[in-house]
Short mmCIF file of C-alpha atoms in Angstrom, two decimals:
data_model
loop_
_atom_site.label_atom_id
_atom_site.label_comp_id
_atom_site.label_asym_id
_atom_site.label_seq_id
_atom_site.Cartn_x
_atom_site.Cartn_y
_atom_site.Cartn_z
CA UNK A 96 19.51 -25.25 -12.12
CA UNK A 97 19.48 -22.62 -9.46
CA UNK A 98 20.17 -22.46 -5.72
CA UNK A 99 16.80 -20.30 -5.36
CA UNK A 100 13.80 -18.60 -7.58
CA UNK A 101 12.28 -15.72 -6.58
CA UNK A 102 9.05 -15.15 -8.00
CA UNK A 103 8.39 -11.32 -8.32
CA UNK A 104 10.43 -8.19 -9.36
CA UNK A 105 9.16 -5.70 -7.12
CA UNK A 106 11.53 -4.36 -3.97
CA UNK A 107 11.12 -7.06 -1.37
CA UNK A 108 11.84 -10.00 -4.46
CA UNK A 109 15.13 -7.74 -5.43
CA UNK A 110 16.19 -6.94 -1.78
CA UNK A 111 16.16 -10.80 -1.47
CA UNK A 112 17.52 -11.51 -4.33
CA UNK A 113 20.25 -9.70 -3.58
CA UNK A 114 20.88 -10.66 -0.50
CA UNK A 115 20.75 -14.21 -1.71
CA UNK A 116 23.69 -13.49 -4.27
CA UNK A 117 25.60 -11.73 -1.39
CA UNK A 118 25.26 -14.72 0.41
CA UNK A 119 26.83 -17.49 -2.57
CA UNK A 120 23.48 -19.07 -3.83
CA UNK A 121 22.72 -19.03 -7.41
CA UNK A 122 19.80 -16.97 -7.78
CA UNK A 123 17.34 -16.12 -10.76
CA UNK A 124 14.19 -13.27 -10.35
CA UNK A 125 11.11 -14.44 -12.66
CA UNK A 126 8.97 -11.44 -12.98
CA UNK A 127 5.69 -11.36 -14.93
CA UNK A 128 6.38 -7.38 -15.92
CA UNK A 129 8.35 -5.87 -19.04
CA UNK A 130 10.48 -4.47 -15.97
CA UNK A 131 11.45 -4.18 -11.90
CA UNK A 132 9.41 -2.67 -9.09
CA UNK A 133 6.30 -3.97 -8.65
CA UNK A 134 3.92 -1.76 -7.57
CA UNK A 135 7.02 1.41 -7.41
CA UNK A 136 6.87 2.82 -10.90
CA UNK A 137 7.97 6.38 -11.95
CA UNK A 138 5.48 8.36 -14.61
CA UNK A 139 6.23 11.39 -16.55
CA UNK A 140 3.58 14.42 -16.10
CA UNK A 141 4.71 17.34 -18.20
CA UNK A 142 8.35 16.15 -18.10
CA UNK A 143 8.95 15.52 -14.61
CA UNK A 144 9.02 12.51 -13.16
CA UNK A 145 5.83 10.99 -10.76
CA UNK A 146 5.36 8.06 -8.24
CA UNK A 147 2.52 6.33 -9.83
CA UNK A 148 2.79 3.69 -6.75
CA UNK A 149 4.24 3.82 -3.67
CA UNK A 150 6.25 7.44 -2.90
CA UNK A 151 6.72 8.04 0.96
CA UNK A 152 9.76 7.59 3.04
CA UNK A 153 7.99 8.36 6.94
CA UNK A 154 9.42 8.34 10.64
CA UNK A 155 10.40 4.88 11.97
CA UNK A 156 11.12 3.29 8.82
CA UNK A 157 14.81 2.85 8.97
CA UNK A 158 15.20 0.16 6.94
CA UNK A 159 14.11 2.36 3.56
CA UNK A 160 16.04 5.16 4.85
CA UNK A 161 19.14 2.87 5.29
CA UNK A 162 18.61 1.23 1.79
CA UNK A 163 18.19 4.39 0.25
CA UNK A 164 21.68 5.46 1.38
CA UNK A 165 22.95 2.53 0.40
CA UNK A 166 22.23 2.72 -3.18
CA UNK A 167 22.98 6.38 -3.17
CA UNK A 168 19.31 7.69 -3.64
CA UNK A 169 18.43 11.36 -1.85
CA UNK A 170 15.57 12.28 -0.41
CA UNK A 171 13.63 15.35 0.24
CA UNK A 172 10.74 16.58 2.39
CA UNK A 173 7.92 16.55 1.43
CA UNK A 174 6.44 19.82 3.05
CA UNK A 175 2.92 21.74 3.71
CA UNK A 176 2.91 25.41 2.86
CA UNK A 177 -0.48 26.42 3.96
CA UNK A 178 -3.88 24.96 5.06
CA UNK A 179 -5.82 21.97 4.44
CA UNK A 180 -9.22 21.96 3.56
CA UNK A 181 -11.54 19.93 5.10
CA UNK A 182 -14.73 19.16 3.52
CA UNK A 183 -17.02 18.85 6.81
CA UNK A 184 -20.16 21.43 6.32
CA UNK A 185 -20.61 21.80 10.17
CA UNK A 186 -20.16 25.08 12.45
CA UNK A 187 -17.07 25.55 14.95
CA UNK A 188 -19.18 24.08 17.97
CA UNK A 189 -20.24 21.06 16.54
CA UNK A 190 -16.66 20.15 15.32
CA UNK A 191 -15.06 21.19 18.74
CA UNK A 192 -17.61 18.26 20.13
CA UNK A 193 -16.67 16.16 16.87
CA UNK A 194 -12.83 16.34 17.56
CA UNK A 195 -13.36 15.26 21.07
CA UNK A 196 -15.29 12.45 20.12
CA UNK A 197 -12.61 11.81 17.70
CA UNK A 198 -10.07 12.33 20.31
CA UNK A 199 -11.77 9.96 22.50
CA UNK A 200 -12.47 7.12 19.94
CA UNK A 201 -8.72 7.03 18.95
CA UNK A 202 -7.68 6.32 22.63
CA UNK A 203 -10.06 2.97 22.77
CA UNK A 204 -8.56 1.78 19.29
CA UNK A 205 -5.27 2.49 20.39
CA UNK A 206 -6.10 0.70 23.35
CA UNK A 207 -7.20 -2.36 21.65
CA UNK A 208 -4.18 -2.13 19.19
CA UNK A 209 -2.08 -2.68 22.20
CA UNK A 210 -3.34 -5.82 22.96
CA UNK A 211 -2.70 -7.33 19.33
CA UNK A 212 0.96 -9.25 19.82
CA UNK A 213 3.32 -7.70 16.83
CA UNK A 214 2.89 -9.63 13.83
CA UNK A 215 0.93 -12.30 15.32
CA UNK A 216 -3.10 -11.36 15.19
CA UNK A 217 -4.07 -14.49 15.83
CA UNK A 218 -2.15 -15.20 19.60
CA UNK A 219 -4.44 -11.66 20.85
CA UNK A 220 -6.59 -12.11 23.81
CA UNK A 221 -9.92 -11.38 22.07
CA UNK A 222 -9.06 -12.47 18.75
CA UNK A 223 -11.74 -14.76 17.76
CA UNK A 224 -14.22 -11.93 18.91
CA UNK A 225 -12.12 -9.03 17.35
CA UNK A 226 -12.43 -10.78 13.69
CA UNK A 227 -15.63 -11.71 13.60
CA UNK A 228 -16.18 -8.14 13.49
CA UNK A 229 -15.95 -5.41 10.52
CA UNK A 230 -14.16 -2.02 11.47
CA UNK A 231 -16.78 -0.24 9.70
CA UNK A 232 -19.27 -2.44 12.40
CA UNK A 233 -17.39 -1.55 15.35
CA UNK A 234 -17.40 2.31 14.67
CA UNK A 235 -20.83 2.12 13.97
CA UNK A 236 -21.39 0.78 17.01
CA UNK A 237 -19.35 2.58 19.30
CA UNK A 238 -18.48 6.34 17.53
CA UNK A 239 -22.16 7.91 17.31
CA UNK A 240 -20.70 11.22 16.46
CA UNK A 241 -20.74 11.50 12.70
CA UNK A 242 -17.94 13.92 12.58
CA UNK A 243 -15.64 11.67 13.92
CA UNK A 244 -16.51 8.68 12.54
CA UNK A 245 -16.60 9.78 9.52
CA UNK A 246 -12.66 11.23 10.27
CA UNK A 247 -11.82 7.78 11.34
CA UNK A 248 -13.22 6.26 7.83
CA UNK A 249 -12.16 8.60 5.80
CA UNK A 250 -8.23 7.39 7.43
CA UNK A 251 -8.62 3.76 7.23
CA UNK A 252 -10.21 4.57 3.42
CA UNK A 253 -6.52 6.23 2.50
CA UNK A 254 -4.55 3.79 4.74
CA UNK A 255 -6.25 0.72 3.35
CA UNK A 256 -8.03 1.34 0.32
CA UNK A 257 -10.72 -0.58 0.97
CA UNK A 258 -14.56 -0.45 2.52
CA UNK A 259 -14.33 -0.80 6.07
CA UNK A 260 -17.46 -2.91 6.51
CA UNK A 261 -15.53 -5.57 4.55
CA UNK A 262 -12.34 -5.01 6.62
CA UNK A 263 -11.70 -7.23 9.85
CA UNK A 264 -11.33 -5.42 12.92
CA UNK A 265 -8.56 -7.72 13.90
CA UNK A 266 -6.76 -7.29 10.39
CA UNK A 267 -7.39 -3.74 10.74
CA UNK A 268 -5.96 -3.66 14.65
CA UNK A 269 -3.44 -5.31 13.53
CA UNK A 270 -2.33 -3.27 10.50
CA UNK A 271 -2.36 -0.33 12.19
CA UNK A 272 -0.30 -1.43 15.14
CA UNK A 273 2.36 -2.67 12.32
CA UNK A 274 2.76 0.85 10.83
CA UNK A 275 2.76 3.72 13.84
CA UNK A 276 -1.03 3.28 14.47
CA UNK A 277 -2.01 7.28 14.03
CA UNK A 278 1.38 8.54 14.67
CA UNK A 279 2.43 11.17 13.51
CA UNK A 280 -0.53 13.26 14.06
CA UNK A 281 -1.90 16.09 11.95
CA UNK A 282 -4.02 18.58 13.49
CA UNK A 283 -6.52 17.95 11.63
CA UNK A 284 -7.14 14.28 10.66
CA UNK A 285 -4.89 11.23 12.20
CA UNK A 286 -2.04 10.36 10.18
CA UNK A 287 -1.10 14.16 9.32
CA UNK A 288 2.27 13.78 9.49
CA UNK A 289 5.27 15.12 7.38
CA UNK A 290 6.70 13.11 4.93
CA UNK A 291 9.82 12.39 2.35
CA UNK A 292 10.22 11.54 -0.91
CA UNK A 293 12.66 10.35 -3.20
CA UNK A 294 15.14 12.00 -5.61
CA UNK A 295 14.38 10.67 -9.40
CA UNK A 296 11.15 8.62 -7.92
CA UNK A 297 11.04 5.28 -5.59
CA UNK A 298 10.96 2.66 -8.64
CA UNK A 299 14.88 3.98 -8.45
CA UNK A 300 15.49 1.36 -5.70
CA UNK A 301 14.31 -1.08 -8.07
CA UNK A 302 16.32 0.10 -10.78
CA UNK A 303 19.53 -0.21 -8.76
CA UNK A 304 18.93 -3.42 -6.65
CA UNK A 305 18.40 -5.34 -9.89
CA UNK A 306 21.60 -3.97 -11.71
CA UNK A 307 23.81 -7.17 -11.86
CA UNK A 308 20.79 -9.65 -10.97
CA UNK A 309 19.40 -12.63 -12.84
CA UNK A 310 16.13 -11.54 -14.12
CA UNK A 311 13.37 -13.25 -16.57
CA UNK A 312 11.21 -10.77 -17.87
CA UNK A 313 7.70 -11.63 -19.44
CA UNK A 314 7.11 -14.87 -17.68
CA UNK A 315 4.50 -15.29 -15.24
CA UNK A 316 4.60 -17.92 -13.33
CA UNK A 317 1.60 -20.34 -13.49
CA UNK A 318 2.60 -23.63 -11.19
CA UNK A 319 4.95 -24.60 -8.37
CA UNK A 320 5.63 -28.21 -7.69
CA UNK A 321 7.94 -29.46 -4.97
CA UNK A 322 9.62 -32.63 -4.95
CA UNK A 323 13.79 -33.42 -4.50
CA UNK A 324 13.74 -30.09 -5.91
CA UNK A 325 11.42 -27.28 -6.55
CA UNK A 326 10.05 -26.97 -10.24
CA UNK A 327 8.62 -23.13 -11.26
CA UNK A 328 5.91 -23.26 -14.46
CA UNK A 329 5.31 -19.73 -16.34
CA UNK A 330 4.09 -19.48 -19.34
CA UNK A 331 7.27 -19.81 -21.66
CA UNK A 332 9.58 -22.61 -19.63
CA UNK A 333 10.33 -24.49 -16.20
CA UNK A 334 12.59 -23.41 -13.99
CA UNK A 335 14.33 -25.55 -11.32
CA UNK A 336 15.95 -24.78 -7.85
CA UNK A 337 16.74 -25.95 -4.37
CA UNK A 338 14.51 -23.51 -3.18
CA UNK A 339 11.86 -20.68 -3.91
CA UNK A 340 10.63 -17.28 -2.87
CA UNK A 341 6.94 -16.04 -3.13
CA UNK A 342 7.58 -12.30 -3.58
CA UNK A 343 4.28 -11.39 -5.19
CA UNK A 344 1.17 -9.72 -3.54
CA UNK A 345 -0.86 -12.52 -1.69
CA UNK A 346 -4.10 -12.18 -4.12
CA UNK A 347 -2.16 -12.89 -7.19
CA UNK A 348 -1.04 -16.44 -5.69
CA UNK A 349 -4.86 -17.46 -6.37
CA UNK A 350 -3.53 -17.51 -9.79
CA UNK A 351 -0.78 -19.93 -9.20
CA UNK A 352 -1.29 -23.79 -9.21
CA UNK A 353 0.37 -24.28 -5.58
CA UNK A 354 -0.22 -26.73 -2.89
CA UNK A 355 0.21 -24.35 0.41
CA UNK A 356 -1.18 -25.73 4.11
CA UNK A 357 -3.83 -24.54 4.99
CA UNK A 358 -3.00 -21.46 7.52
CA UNK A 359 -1.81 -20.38 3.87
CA UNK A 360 -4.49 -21.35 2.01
CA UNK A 361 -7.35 -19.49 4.24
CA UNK A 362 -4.91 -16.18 4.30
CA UNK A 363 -5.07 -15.81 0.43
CA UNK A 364 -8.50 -17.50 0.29
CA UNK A 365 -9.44 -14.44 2.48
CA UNK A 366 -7.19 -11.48 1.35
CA UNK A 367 -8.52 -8.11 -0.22
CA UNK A 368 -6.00 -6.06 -2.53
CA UNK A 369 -7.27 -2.60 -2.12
CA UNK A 370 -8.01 -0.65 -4.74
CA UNK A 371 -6.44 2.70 -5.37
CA UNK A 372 -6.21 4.92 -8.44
CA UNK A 373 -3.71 8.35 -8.18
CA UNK A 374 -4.92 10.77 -10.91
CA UNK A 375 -2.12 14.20 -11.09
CA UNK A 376 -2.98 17.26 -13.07
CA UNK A 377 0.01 19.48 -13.53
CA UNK A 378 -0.19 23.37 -13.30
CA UNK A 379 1.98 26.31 -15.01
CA UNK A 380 1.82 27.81 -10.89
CA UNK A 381 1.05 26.77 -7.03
CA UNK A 382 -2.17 28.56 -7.61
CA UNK A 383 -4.03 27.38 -4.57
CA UNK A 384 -1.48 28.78 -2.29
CA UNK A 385 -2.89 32.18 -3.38
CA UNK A 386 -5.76 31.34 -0.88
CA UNK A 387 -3.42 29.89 1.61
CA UNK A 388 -4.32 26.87 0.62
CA UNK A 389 -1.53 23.94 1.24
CA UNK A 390 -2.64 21.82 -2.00
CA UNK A 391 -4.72 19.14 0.09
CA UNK A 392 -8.04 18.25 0.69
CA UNK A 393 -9.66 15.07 2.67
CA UNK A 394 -13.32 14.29 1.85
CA UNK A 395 -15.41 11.43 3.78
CA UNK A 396 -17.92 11.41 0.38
CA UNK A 397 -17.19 11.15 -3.02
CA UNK A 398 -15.10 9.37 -5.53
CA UNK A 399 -11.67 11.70 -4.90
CA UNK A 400 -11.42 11.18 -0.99
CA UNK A 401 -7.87 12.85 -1.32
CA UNK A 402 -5.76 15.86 -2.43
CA UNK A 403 -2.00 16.42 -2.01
CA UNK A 404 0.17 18.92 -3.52
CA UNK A 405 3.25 17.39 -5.54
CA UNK A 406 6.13 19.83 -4.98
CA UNK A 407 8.83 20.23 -8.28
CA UNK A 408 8.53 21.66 -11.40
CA UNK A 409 5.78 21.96 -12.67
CA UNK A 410 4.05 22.05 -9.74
CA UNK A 411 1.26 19.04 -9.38
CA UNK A 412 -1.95 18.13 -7.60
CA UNK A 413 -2.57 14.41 -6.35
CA UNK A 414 -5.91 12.71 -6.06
CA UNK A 415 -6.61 9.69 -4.32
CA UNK A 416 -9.85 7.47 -5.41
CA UNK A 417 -9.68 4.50 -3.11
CA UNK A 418 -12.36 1.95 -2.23
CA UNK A 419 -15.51 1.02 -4.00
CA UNK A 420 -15.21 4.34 -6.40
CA UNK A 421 -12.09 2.67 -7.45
CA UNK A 422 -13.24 -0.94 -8.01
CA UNK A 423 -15.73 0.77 -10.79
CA UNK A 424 -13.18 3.77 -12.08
CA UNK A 425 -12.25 1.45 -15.15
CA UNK A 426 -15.89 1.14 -16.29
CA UNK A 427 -16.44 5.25 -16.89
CA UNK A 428 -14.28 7.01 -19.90
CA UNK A 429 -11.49 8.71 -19.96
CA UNK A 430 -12.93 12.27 -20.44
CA UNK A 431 -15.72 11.48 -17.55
CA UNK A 432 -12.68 10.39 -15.25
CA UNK A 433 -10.77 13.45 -15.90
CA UNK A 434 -13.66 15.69 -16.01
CA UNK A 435 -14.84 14.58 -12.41
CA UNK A 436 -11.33 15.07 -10.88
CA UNK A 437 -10.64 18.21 -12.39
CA UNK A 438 -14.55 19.36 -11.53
CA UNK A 439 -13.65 18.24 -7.86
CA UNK A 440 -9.98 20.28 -8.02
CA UNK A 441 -11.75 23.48 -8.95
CA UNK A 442 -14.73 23.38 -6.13
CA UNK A 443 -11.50 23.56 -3.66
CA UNK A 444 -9.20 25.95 -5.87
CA UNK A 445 -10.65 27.65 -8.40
CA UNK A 446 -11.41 28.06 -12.17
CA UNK A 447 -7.33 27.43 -13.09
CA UNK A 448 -7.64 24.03 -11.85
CA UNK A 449 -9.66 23.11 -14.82
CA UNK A 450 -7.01 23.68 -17.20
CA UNK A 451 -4.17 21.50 -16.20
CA UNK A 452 -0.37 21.32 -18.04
CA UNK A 453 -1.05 17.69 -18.22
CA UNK A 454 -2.93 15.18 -16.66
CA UNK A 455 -1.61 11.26 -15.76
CA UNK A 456 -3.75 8.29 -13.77
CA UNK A 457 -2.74 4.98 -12.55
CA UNK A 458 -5.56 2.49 -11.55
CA UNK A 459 -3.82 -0.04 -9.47
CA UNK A 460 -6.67 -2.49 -9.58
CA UNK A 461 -6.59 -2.56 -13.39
CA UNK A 462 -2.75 -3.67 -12.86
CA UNK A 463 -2.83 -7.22 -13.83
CA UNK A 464 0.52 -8.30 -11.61
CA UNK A 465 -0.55 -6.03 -8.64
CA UNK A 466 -4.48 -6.45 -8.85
CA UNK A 467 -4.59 -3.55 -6.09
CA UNK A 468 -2.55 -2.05 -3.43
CA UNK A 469 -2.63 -2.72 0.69
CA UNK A 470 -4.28 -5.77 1.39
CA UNK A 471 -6.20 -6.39 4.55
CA UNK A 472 -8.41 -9.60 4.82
CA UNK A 473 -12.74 -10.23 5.79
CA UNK A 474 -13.41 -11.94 8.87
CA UNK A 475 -12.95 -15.21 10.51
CA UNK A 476 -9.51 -14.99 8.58
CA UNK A 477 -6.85 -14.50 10.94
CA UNK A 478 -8.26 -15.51 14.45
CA UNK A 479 -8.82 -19.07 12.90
CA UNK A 480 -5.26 -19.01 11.79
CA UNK A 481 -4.89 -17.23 8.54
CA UNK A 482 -1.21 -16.62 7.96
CA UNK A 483 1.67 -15.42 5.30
CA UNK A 484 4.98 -15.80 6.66
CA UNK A 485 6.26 -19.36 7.44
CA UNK A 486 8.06 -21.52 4.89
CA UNK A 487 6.07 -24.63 3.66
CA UNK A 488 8.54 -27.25 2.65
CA UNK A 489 10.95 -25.72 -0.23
CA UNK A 490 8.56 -22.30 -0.65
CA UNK A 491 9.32 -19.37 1.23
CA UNK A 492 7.59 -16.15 1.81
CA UNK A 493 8.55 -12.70 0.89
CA UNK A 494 6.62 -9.10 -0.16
CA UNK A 495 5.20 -6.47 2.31
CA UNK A 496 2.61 -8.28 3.39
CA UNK A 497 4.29 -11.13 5.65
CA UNK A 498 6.14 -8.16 6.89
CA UNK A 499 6.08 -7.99 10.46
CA UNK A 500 6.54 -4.02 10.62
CA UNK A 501 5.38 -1.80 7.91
CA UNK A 502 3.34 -4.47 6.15
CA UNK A 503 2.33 -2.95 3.33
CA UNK A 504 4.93 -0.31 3.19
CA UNK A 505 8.62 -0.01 1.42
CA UNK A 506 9.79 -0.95 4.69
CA UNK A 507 7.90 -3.98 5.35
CA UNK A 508 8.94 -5.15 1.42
CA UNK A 509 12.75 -4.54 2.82
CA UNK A 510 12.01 -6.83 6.08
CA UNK A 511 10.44 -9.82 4.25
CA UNK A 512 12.48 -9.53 1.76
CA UNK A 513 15.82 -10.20 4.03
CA UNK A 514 13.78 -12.18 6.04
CA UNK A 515 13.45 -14.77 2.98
CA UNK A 516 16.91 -14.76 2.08
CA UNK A 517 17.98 -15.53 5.38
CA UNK A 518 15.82 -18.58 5.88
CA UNK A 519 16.91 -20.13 1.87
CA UNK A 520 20.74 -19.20 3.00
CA UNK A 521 20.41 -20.94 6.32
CA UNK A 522 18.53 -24.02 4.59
CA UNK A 523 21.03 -24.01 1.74
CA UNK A 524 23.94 -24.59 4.47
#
């Protein structure tokens, strides 16, 4: 019998975990995977080593920066050599007008994200009306210039991986005040800002948190049952402790027989795991930069929406599907996959991005123990008092998403994840 279960191997489960041990409580990690990190996991393209989840270390999030120099783990930056191309077919007048418009629609939703209390949606003064509207609605409504509504889209599509007419404006509000809002800026498109990334790939912090830890791998868990003490089903065996941790994404607890309350119920009754797939195609030689080109694209159409260049050796291109493209990427073949990203990479580069070193994808919503990426949740969700943070008897609450800051980030993993532990060690005495 343990002090505490954790349910989930990813880095706000570990960071818990961890903390947990640090703290004198007997502590076991039950994690459905063959191994630790959730949705950070390192690929191999060509022999060099790829973030097929989450990569990016940005300003403000000091918690991943201080963890990383905890464990040892250097990081590098992530820089732009060149220009961006931006897929927009209309003339330098109409886009002057268009980034104006732009300019001017960012100021009202950074307006409104100002009135959303941190990490508490719900408490804002226009709530109820805020989520019984769709983002995709509201800029509709109030961003007639295509240019820049389009712009805005064609963010919240990368931020949140999801359709914005299925997104609540509230959720979305809220979200975006959590994580910097459109800070830093790009010249170009909101959210332009320089990044870093890690030496050997993120899934490293994984790696290291869980040297030394209790972990059960291959057993997802299937039932939770509190009583005196809390009993943890998977497939294999039962597990027993004074006290649990939920450290999984919210839309895989649908899959666990749990009773929650019902502020917890309605949250994962009405959560959306975006869906993302990250398809890189590696290249003998930086080609595009011939043109000047910095490696990255940003499209409001079409099933790639995204292009990054992936600096190392040998040099890589990123594409992002997100959305509704993504939700059906499974369902085409493997050539017709490859063959439309590659297609899209040469429009933008040239004939030599149709012949790539190698080529690597990662469909996040095929992932059976992530089912997608950032989650954000329809409407009449959090107004009517949705929520994913409180304990609930013996069960407490970890992963990015009952983050307060960075939801949906490393960071916000980090937070919940100590967080968690603090409230078991404090209830443990």
């Amino acid at each position: 019998m343990h002090d505490a279960i954790v349910i989930g191997g990813g880095l706000s489960g570990l960071v818990c975990a961890r903390r947990l041990a640090a703290g004198g409580a007997r502590v076991r990690v039950l994690e459905a995977r063959d191994r630790v990190g959730g949705r950070l996991f390192n690929g191999d393209l060509g022999g060099a080593i790829i973030d097929l989840g989450g990569q990016w270390l940005t300003a403000g999030q000091t918690r991943l920066a201080n963890l990383a120099d905890e464990l040892g783990i250097a990081t590098f930056e992530h820089t732009r050599v060149g220009q961006p191309v931006i897929d927009e077919t209309a003339g330098i007048v109409v886009k002057a007008a268009a980034a104006f418009a732009q300019h001017r629609a960012i100021k009202r939703i950074e307006a409104l994200m100002a009135t959303i209390p941190a990490g508490e949606p719900a408490l804002a003064q226009n709530a109820a009306l805020l989520d019984r509207v769709t983002l995709g609605g509201y800029l509709d409504e109030n961003v007639k210039t295509q240019i820049a509504r389009e712009r805005i889209r064609l963010h919240a599509d990368l931020v949140f991986a999801a359709n914005p007419a299925e997104i609540s404006l509230l959720s979305y509000l809220a979200t975006m005040r959590a994580t910097g809002g459109f800070r830093p800026g790009g010249a170009d498109l909101p959210g332009g800002g320089r990044e870093h990334r890690f030496e050997g790939g993120a899934q490293q912090l994984a790696i290291m948190l869980a040297d030394n830890v209790d972990i059960a791998f291959g057993e997802p868990v299937v039932a939770i049952e509190q009583g005196e003490l809390v009993t943890v089903r998977t497939d294999r065996a039962a597990h027993q402790a004074k006290r649990v941790v939920l450290a999984i994404p919210p839309g895989l607890v649908k899959r666990i027989a749990v009773e929650l309350p019902e502020p917890m119920q309605r949250y994962v009754d009405g959560v959306r795991m975006g869906s993302v797939v990250k398809a890189f195609a590696a290249y003998p030689r930086a080609f595009w930069r011939d043109r000047g080109h910095s490696g990255e694209v940003y499209r409001p159409r079409g099933a790639v929406r995204a292009v990054v260049e992936m600096m190392g050796e040998p040099p890589a291109l990123l594409s992002f599907i997100v959305g509704p493209h993504a939700v059906r990427w499974h369902e085409r073949t493997t050539e017709d996959r490859r063959g439309e990203v590659l297609a899209t990479l040469e429009g933008y580069f040239g004939a030599e991005a149709a012949s790539p070193l190698a080529y690597v994808e990662h469909d996040w919503g095929e992932d059976p123990w992530s089912a997608g990426c950032v989650a954000s949740t329809l409407i009449h969700v959090l107004a009517r008092g949705g929520r994913w943070r409180e304990p609930h008897g013996r069960l407490h609450i970890a992963g990015t998403e009952s983050a307060v800051h960075w939801p949906g980030y490393m960071d916000g993993a980090i937070e919940a994840g100590e967080r968690a532990a603090s409230e078991v060690l404090a209830a443990l005495g």
